[in-house]
Short mmCIF file of C-alpha atoms in Angstrom, two decimals:
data_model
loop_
_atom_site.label_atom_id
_atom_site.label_comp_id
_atom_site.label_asym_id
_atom_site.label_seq_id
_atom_site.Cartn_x
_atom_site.Cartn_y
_atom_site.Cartn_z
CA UNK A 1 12.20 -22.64 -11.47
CA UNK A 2 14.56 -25.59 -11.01
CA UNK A 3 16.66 -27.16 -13.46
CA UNK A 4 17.97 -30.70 -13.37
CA UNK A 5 20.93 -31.78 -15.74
CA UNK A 6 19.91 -35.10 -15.94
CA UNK A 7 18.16 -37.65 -18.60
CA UNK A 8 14.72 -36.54 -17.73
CA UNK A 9 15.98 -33.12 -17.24
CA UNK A 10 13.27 -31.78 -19.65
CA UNK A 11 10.42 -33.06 -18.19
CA UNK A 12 11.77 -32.70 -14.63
CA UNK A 13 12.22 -28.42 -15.35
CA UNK A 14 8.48 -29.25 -16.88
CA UNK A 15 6.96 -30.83 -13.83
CA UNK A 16 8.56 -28.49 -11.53
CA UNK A 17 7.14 -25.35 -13.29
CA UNK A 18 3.37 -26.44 -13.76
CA UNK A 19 3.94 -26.95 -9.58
CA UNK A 20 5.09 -23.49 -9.65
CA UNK A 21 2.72 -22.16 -12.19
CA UNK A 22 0.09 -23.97 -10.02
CA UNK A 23 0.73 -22.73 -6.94
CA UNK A 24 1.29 -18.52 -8.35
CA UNK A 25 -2.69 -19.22 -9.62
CA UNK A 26 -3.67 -21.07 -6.41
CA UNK A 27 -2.52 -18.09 -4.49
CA UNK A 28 -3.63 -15.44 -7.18
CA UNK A 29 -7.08 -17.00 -6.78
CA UNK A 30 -7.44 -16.36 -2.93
CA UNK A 31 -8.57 -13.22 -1.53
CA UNK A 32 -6.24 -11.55 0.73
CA UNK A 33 -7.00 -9.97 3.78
CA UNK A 34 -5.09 -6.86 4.77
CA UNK A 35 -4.04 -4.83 8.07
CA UNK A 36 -6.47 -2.45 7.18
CA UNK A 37 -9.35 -4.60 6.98
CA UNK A 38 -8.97 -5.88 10.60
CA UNK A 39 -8.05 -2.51 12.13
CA UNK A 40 -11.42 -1.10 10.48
CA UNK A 41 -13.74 -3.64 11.53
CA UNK A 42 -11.87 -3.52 14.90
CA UNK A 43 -12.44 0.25 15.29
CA UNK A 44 -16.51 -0.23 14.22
CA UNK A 45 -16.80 -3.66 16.87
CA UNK A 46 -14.87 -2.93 19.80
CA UNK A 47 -17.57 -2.39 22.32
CA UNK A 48 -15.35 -0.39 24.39
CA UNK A 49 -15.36 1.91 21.73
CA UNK A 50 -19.01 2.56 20.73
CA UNK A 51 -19.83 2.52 24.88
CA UNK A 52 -17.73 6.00 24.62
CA UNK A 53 -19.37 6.79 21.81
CA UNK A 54 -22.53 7.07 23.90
CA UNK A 55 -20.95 7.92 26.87
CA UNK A 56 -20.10 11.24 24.44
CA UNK A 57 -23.45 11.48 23.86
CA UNK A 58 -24.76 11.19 27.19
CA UNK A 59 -22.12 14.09 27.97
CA UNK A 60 -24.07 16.39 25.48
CA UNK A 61 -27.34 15.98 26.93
CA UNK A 62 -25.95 17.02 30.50
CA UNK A 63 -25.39 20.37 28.63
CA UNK A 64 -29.35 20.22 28.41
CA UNK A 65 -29.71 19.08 31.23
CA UNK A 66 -27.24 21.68 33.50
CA UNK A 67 -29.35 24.62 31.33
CA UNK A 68 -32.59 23.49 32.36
CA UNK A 69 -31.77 23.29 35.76
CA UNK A 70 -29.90 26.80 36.58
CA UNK A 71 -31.96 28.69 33.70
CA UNK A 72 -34.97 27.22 33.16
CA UNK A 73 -38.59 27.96 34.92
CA UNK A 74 -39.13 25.14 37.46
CA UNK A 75 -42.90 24.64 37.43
CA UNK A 76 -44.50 22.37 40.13
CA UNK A 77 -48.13 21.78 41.92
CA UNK A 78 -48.42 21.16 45.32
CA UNK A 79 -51.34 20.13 47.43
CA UNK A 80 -52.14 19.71 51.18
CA UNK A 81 -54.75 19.07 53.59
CA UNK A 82 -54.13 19.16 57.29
CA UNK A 83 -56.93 18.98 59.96
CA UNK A 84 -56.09 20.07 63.58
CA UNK A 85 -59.66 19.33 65.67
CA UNK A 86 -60.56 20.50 68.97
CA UNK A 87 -62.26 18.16 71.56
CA UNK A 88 -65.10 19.53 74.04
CA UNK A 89 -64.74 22.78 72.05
CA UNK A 90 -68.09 25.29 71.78
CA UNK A 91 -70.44 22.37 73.69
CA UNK A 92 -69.37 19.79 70.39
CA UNK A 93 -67.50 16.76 70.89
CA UNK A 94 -65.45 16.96 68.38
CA UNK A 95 -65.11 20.76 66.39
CA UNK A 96 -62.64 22.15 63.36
CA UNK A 97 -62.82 26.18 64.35
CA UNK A 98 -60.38 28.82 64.64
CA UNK A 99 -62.06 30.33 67.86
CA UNK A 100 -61.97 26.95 70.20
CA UNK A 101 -63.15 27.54 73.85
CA UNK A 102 -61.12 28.45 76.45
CA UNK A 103 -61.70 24.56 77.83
CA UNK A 104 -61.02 22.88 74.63
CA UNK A 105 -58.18 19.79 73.89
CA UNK A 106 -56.70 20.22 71.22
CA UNK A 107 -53.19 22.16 69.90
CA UNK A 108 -52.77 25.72 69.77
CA UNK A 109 -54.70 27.70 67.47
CA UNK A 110 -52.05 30.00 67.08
CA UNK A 111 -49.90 26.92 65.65
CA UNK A 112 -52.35 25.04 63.23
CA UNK A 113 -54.95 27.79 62.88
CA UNK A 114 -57.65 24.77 62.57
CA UNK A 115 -56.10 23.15 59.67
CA UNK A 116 -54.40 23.69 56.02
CA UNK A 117 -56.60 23.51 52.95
CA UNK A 118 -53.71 24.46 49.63
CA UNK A 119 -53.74 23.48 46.14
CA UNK A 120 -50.96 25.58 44.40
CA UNK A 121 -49.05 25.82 41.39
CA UNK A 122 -45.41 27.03 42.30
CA UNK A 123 -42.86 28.86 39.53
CA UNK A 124 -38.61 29.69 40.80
CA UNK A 125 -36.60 30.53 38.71
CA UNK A 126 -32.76 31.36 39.33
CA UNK A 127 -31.47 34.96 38.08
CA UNK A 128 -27.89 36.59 37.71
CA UNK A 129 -26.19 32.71 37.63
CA UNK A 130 -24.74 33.17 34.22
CA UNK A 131 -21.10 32.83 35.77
CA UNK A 132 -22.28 29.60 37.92
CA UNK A 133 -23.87 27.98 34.10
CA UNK A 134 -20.31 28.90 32.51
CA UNK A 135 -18.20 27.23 34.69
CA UNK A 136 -20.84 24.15 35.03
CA UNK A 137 -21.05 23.71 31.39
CA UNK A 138 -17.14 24.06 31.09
CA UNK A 139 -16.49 21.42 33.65
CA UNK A 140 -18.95 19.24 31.70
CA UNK A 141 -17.47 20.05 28.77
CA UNK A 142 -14.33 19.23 29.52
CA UNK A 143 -14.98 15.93 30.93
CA UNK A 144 -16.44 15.23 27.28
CA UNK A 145 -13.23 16.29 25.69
CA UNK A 146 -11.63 13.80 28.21
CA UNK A 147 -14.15 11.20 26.63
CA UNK A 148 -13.18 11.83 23.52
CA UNK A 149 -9.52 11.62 24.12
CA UNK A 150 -10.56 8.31 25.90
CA UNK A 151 -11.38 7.27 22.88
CA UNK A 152 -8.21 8.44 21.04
CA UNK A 153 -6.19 6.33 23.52
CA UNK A 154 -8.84 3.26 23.39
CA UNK A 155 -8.49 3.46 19.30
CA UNK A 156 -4.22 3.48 19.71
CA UNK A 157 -4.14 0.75 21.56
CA UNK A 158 -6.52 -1.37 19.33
CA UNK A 159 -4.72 -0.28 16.75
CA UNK A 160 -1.10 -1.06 18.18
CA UNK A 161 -2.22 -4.76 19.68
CA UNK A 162 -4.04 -5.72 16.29
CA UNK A 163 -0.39 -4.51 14.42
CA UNK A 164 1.90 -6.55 16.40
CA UNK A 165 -0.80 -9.54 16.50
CA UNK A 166 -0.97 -9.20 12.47
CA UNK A 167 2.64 -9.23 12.21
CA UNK A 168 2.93 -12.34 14.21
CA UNK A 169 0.39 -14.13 11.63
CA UNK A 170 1.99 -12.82 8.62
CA UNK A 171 5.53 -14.07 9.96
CA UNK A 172 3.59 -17.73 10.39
CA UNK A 173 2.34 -17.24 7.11
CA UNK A 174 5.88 -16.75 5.40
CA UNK A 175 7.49 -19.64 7.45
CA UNK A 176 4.70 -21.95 6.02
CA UNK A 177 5.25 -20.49 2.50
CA UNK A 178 8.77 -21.24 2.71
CA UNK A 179 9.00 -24.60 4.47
CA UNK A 180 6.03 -25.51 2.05
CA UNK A 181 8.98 -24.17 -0.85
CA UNK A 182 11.63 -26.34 1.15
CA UNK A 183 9.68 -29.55 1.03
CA UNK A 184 8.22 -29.19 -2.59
CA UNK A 185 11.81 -28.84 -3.19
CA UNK A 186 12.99 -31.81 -1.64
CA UNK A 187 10.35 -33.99 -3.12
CA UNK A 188 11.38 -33.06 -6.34
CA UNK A 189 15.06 -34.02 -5.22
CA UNK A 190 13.50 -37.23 -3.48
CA UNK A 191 12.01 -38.48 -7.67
CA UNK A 192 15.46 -37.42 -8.84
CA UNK A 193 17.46 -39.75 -6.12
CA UNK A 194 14.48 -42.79 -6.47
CA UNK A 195 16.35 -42.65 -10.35
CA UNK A 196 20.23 -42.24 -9.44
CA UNK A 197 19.75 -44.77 -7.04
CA UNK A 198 18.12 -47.15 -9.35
CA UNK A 199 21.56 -46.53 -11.56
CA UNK A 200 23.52 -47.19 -8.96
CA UNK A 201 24.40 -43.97 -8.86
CA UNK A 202 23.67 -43.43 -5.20
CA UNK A 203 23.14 -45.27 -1.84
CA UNK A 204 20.13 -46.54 -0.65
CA UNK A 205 20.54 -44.02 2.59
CA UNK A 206 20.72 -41.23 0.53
CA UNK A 207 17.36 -41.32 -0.40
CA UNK A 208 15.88 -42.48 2.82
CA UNK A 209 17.99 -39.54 4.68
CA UNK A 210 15.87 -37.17 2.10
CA UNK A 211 13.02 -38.91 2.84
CA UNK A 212 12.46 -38.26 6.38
CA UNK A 213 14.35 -35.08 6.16
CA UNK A 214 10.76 -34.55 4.21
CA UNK A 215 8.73 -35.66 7.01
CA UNK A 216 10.42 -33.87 9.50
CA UNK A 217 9.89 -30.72 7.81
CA UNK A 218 5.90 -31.66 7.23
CA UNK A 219 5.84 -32.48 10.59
CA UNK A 220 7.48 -28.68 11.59
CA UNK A 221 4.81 -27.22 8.45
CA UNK A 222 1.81 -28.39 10.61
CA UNK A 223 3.11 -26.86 13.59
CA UNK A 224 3.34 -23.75 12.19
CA UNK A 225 -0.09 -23.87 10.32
CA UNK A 226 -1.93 -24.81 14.17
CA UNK A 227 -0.33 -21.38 15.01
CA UNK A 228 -0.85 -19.53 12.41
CA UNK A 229 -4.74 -20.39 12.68
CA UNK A 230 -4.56 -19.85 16.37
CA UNK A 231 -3.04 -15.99 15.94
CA UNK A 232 -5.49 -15.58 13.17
CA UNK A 233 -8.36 -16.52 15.29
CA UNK A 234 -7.17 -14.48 18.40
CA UNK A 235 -6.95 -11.69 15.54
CA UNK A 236 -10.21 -11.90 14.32
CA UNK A 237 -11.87 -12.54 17.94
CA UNK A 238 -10.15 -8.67 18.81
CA UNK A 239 -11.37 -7.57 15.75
CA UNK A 240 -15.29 -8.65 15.88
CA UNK A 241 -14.79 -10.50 12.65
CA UNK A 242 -16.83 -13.68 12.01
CA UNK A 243 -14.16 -16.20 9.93
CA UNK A 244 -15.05 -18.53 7.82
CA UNK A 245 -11.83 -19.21 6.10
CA UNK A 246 -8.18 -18.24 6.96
CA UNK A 247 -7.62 -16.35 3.81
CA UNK A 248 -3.87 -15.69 3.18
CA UNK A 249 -2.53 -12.39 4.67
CA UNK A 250 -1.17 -9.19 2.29
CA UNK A 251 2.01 -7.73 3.40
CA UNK A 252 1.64 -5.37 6.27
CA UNK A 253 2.22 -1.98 5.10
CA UNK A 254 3.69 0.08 8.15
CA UNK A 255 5.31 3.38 7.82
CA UNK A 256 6.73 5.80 10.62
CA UNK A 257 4.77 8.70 11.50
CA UNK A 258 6.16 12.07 11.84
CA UNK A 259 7.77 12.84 15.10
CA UNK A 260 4.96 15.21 16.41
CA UNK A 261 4.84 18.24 18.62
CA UNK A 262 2.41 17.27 21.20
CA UNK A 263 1.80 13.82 22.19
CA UNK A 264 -1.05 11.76 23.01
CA UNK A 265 -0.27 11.52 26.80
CA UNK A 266 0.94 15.22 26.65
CA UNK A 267 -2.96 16.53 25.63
CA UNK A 268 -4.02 14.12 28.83
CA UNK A 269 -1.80 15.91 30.98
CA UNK A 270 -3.40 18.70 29.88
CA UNK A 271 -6.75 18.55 29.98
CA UNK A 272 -6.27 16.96 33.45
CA UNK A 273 -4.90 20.13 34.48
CA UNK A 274 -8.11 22.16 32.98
CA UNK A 275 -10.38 20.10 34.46
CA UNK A 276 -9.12 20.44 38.13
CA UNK A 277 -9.02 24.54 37.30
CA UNK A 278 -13.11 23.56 36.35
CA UNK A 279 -13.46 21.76 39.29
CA UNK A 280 -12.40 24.39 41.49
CA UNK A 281 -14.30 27.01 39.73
CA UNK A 282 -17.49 25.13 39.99
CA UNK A 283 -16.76 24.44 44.19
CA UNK A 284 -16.23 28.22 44.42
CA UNK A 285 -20.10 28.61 42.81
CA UNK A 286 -21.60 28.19 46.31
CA UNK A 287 -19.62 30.80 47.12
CA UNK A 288 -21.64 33.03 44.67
CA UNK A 289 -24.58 35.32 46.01
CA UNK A 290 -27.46 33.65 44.57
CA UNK A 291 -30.79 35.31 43.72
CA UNK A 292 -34.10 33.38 42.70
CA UNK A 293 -37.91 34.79 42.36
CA UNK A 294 -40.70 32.54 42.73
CA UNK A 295 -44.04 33.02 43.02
CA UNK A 296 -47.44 30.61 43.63
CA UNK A 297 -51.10 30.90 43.07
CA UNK A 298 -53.94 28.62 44.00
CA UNK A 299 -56.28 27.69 46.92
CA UNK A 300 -54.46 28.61 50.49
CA UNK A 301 -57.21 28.53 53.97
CA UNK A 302 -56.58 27.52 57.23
CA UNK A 303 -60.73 27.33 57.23
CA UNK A 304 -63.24 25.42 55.48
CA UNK A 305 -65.48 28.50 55.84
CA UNK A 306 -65.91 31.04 52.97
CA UNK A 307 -63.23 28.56 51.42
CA UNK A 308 -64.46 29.06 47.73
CA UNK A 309 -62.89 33.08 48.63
CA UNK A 310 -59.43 31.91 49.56
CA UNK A 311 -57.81 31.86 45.59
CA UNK A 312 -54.95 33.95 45.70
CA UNK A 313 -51.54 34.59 44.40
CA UNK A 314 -48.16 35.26 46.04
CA UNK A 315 -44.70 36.12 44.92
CA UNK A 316 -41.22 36.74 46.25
CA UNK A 317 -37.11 37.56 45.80
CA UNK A 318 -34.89 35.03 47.47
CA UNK A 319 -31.45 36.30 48.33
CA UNK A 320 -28.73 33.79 49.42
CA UNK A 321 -25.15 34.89 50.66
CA UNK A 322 -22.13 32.66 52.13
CA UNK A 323 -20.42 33.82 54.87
CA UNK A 324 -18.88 31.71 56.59
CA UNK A 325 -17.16 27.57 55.51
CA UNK A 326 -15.36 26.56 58.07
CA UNK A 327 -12.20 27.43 55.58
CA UNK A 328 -13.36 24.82 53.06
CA UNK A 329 -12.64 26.61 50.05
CA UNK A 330 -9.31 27.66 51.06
CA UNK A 331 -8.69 24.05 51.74
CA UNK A 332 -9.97 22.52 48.58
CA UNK A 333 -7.91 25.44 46.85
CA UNK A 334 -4.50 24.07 48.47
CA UNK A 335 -5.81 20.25 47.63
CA UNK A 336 -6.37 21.35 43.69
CA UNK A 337 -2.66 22.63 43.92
CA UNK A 338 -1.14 19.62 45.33
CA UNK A 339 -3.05 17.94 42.39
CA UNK A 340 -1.83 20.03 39.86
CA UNK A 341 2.11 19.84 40.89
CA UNK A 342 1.62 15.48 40.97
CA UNK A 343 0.64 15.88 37.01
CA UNK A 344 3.20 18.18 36.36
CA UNK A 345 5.82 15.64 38.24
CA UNK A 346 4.30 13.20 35.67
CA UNK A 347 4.11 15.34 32.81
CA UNK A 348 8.54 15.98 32.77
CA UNK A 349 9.15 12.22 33.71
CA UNK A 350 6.93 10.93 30.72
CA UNK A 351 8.45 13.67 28.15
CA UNK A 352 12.04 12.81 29.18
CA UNK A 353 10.79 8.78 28.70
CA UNK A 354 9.09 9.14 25.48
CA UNK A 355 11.47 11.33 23.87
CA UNK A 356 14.22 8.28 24.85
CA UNK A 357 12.44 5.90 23.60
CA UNK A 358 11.58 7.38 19.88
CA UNK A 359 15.77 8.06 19.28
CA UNK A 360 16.12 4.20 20.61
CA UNK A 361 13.39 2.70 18.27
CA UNK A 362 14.68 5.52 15.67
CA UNK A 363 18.46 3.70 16.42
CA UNK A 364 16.67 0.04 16.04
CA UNK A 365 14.85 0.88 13.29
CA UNK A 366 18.20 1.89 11.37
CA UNK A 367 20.37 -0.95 12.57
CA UNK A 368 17.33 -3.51 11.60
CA UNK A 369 17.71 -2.55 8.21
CA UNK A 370 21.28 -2.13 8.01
CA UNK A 371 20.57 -6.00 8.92
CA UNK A 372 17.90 -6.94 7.00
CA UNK A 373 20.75 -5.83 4.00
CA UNK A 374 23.40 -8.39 5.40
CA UNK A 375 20.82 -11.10 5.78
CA UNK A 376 19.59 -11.00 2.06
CA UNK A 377 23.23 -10.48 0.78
CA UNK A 378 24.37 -13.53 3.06
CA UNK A 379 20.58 -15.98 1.61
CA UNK A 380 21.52 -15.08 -2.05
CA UNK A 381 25.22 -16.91 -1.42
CA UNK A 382 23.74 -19.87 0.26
CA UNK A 383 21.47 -19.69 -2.86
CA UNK A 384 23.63 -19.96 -4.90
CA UNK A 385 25.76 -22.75 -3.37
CA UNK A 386 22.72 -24.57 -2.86
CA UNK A 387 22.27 -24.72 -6.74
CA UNK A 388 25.75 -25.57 -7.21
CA UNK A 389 24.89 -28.96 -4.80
CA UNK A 390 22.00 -29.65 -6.60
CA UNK A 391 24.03 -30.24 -9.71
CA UNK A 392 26.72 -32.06 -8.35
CA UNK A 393 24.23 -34.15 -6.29
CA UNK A 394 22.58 -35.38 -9.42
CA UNK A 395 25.85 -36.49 -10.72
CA UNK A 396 26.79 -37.63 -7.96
CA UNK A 397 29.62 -35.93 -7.29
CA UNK A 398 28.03 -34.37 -3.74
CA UNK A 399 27.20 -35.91 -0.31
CA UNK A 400 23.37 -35.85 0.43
CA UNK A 401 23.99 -35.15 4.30
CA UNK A 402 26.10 -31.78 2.97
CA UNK A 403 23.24 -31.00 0.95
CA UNK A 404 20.62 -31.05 3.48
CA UNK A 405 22.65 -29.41 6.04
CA UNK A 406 22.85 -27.06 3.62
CA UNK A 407 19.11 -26.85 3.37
CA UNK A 408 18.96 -26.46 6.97
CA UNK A 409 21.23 -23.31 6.91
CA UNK A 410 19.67 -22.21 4.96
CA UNK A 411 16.31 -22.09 6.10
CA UNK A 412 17.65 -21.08 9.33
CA UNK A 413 18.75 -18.08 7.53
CA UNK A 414 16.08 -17.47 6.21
CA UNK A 415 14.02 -17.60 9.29
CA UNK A 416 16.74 -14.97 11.29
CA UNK A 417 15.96 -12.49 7.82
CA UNK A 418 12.02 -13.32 8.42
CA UNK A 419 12.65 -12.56 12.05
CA UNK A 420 14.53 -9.29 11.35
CA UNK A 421 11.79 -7.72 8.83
CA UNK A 422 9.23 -8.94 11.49
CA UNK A 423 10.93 -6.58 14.32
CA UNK A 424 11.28 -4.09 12.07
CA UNK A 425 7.74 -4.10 11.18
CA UNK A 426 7.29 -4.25 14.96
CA UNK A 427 9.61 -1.47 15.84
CA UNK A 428 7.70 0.94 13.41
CA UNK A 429 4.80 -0.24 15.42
CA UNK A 430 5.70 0.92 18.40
CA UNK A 431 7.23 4.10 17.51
CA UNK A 432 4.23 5.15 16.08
CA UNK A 433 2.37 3.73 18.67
CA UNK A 434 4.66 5.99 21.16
CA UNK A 435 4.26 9.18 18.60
CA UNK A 436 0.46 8.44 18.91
#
């Protein structure tokens, strides 16, 4: 509240508190929209995020799908009919026989037999491959974890871009509280100095230099609202959130995380290194000796004769053996390793680098606050002084320029404090971002 020792004093203190009292309701009143609220409906919208989700999904089905191929009865039905005629064969122009004369045109029986006449049903089925399912299903598997861990990484940096873009808006927010503070402030000043100077008691230019001190400061208020709707808009655009209204802001809550054992980029590293050891394993199946039975039954003639006789059944064990690559496996072996040693180049540079940077935002974070002390110490003297003007300006005892450049200083330190809790709130950001 803000007193004025002056002959309206009492209803000046009571016009200045119903604007106060006014504006605590006006506030009270609105709903306020947290961090929380945007990083949720974020994580459910983000279509990267629910594409994974099915990508995870389609992952689990190739389980299904790698069983039914290696373990599963493959069932199929074939059918055929080929006709191989003779010419001038047994005194006919034109014959289908097995036994064509010696003068006949036509290809060799001993090739076509006269012709094909099948309709079969055919069952394989691969045995002794439980070691070539195994590693298939781990490779497969492990590509799913790497999915899922996609979507770890996909959900920290929504989460770490929707932070710092909050904290922007709620730093717009408190500038246009407190230049909104300023100027009620100075309007109140501005009905005080229309009286002194109607007394005599000050210059003319006193109250004009108030007076567009006022408009420059609306004209800064609107700036800062355009961007404040602007970050709020990019915010809710990353966020999937339809908005109606810019409701005001709630305080971001932000807290360090623990300084964990194994981080985010650390469980990349390794399942990158698992799934080349997969990948290898899964190369070296051809390797394997493979065994399949199979076995047919149906119609199979190579004569239209007696062909109602020619029902039959068949069945067999297929036995397949590698011998010889060209070297390919040892090749692809040496290629894996070469592989393997890049990630763990990667692996030590990124440990050194994160482990840096988390005792230097650990540093910042401690010399922001050790700051953020200074600053409020130093606002609470200008405070004062301020109020000390304000009487002496009423009585005219004080220059209005030294009052408003006083303002000024003010605000400017405010705005360095506002700046220093914002990179604060920012540096917690990131560290957790980096402990992720």
């Amino acid at each position: 509240m803000i007193y004025l020792k002056n002959s309206n004093g009492l209803v000046m203190r009571y016009f200045v508190y119903m604007v106060f009292l006014f504006g605590l309701v006006h506030h009270s009143c609105a709903q306020e929209r947290s961090l929380g609220f945007f990083v949720t409906n974020a994580e459910e919208n983000a279509p990267g995020l629910l594409e994974n989700a099915n990508l995870q999904k389609v992952g689990e089905l190739q389980n299904e799908i790698i069983r039914a191929q290696n373990n599963a009865f493959q069932v199929n039905a074939t059918s055929e009919v080929l006709v191989a005629p003779y010419f001038n064969s047994n005194g006919k122009f034109l014959d289908v026989t097995t036994n064509p004369s010696v003068n006949a045109l036509g290809y060799d029986v001993g090739i076509t037999n006269g012709g094909l006449y099948s309709a079969q049903v055919n069952i394989t089925k691969n045995i002794f491959n439980k070691t070539i399912v195994d590693n298939l299903l781990l490779q497969n598997q492990l590509s799913n974890a790497s999915l899922a861990l996609g979507q770890e990484e996909m959900t920290r940096n929504l989460v770490k871009n929707i932070t710092d873009l909050y904290i922007f808006t709620y730093q717009l927010q408190l500038q246009k509280d407190f230049t909104l503070g300023i100027i009620e402030d100075l309007n109140n000043r501005l009905k005080v100095m229309e009286l002194l100077v109607k007394h005599g008691i000050l210059a003319e230019s006193d109250y004009l230099a108030i007076q567009s001190d006022i408009g420059t400061k609306q004209l800064e208020l609107d700036q800062i609202d355009i961007n404040f709707k602007n970050l709020y808009t990019q915010m809710g655009n990353l966020s999937g959130v339809s908005l109606t209204n810019f409701d005001p802001l709630a305080e971001p809550q932000i807290e360090t995380t623990s300084q964990k054992d194994t981080l985010l980029f650390e469980k990349r590293f390794a399942l990158d290194s698992l799934q080349i050891s997969a990948d290898q394993n899964v190369f070296e199946n051809q390797y394997r000796p493979q065994v399949s039975v199979y076995g047919n039954s149906g119609l199979n003639a190579v004569d239209l004769n007696n062909l109602q006789r020619r029902f039959g059944l068949s069945a067999g064990l297929r036995l397949t053996i590698p011998i010889y690559d060209g070297y390919q496996k040892k090749y692809y072996e040496l290629q894996n390793k070469l592989k393997l040693d890049n990630l763990d180049y990667y692996k030590k540079y990124n440990q050194t680098q994160a482990q840096n940077t988390l005792e230097s935002l650990q540093m910042q974070m401690e010399g922001q606050t050790e700051y953020l002390k200074q600053m409020e110490q130093q606002l609470q003297l200008q405070s004062n002084i301020l109020e000390i003007y304000k009487q002496k300006m009423v009585q005219g005892l004080a220059s209005v320029i030294d009052y408003l450049n006083l303002v000024q200083t003010y605000k400017l330190t405010a705005y360095a404090k506002l700046q220093a809790q914002t990179n604060l709130w920012l540096l917690r950001n990131q560290f957790n971002y980096t402990n992720w």
